[in-house]
mmCIF file with all atom_site columns, C-alpha atoms in Angstrom:
data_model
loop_
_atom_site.group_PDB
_atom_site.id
_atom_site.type_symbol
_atom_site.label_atom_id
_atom_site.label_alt_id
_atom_site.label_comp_id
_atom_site.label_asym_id
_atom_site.label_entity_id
_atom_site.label_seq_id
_atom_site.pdbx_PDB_ins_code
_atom_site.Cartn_x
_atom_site.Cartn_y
_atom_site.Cartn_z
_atom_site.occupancy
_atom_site.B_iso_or_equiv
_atom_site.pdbx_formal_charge
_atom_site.auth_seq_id
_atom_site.auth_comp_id
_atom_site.auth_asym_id
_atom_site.auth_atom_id
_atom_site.pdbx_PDB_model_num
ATOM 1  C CA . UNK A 1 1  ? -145.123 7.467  -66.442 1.00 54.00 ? 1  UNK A CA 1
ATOM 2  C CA . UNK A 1 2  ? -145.720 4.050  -64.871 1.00 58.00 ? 2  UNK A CA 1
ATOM 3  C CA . UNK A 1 3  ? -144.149 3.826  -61.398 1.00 75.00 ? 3  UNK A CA 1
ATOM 4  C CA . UNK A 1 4  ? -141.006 0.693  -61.555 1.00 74.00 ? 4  UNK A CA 1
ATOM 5  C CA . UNK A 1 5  ? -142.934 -0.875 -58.629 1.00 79.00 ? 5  UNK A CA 1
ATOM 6  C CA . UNK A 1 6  ? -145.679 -2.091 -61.135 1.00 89.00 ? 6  UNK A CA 1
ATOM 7  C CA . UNK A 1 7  ? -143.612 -3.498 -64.000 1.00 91.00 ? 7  UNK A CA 1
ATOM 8  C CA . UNK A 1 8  ? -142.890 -7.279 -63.770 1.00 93.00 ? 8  UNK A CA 1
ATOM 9  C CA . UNK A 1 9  ? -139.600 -8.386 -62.358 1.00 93.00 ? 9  UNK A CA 1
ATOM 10 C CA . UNK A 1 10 ? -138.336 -8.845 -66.066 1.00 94.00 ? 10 UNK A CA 1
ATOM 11 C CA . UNK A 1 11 ? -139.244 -5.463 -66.723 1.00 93.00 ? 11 UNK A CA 1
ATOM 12 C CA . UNK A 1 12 ? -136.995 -3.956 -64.055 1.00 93.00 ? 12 UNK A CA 1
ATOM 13 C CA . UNK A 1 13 ? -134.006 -5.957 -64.395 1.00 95.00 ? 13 UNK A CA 1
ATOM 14 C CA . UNK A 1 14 ? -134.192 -4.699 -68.596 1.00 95.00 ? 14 UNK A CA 1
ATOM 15 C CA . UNK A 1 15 ? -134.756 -0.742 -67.126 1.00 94.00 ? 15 UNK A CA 1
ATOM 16 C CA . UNK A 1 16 ? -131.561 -1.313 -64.592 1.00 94.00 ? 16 UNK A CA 1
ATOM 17 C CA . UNK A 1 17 ? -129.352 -3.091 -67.001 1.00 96.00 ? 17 UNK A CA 1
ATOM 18 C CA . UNK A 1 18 ? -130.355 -0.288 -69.612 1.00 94.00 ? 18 UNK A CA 1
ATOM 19 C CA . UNK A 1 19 ? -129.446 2.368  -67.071 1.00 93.00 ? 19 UNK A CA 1
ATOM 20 C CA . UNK A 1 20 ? -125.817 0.713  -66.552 1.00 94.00 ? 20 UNK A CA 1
ATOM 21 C CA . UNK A 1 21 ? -125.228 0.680  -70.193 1.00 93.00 ? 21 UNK A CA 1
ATOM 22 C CA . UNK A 1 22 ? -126.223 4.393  -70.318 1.00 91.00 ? 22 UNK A CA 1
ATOM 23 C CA . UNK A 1 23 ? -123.550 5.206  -67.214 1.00 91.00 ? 23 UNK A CA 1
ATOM 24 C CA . UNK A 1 24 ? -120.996 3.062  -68.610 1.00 91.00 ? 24 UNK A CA 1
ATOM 25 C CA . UNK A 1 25 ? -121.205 3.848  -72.247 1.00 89.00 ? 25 UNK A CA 1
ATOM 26 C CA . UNK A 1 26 ? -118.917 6.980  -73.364 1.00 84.00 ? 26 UNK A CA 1
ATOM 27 C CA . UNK A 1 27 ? -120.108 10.263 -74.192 1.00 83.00 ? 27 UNK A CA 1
ATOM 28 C CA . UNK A 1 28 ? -120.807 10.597 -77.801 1.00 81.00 ? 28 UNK A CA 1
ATOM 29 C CA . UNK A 1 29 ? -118.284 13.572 -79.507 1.00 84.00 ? 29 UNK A CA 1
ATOM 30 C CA . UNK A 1 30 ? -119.851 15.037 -82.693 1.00 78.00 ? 30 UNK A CA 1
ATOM 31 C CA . UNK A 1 31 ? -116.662 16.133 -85.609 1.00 82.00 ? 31 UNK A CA 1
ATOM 32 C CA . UNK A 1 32 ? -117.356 20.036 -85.602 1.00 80.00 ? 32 UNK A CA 1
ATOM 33 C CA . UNK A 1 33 ? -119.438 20.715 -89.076 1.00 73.00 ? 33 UNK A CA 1
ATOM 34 C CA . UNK A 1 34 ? -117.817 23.128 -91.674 1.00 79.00 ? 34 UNK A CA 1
ATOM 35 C CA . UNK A 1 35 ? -120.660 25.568 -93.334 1.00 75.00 ? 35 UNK A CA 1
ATOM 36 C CA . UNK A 1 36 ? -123.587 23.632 -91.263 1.00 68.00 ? 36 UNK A CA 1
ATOM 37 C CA . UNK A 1 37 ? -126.418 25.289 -89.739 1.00 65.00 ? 37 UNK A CA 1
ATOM 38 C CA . UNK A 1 38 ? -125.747 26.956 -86.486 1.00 69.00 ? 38 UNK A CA 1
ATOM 39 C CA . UNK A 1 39 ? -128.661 25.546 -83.699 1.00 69.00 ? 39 UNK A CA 1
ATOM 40 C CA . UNK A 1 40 ? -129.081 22.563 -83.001 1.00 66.00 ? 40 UNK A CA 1
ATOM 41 C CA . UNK A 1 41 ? -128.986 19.727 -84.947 1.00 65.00 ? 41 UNK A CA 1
ATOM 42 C CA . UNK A 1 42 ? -131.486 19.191 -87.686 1.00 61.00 ? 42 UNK A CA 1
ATOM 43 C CA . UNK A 1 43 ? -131.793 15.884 -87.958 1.00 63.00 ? 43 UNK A CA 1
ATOM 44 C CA . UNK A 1 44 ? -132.691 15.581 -85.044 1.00 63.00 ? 44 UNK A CA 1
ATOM 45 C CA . UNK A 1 45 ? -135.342 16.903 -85.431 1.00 63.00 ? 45 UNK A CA 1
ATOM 46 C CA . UNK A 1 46 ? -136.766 15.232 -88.668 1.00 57.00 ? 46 UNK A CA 1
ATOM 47 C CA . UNK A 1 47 ? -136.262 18.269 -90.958 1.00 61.00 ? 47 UNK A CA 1
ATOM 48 C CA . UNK A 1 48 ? -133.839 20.638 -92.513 1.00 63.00 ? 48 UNK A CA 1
ATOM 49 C CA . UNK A 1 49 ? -134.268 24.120 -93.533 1.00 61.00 ? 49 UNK A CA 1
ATOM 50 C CA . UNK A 1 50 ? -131.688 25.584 -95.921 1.00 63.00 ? 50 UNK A CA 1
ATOM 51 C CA . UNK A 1 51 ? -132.335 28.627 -97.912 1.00 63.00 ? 51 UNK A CA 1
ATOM 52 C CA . UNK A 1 52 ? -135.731 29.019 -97.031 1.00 62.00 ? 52 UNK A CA 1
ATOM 53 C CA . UNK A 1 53 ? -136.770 25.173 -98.163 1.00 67.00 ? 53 UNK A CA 1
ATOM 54 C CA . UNK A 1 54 ? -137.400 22.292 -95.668 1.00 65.00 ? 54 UNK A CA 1
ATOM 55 C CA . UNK A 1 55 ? -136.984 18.727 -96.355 1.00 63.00 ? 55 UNK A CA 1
ATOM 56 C CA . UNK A 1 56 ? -138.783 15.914 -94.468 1.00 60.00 ? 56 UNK A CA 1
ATOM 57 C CA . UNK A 1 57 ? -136.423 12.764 -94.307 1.00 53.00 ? 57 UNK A CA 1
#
């Protein structure tokens, strides 16, 4: 990864204002799914087994 120190000025004031936005921004609550897979999430991802078939989307 490219050390901060070497990105333009512009560059570093977009990665620290990102970072605030990240601290400030609430944490994101997933609704509990009824009959879903158990893991983690499959779209996530990119794919989605059920009964033995997986779809690309």
């Amino acid at each position: 990864m490219t050390d901060r120190k070497d990105l333009p000025p512009a560059a570093q004031r977009a990665l620290a204002e990102a970072e605030e936005r990240r601290k400030a921004a609430a944490p994101l609550d997933l609704p509990v799914e009824l009959g879903g897979r158990d893991g983690p999430e499959p779209v996530r991802y990119g794919d989605y087994e059920k009964k033995g078939l997986c779809v690309d989307f």
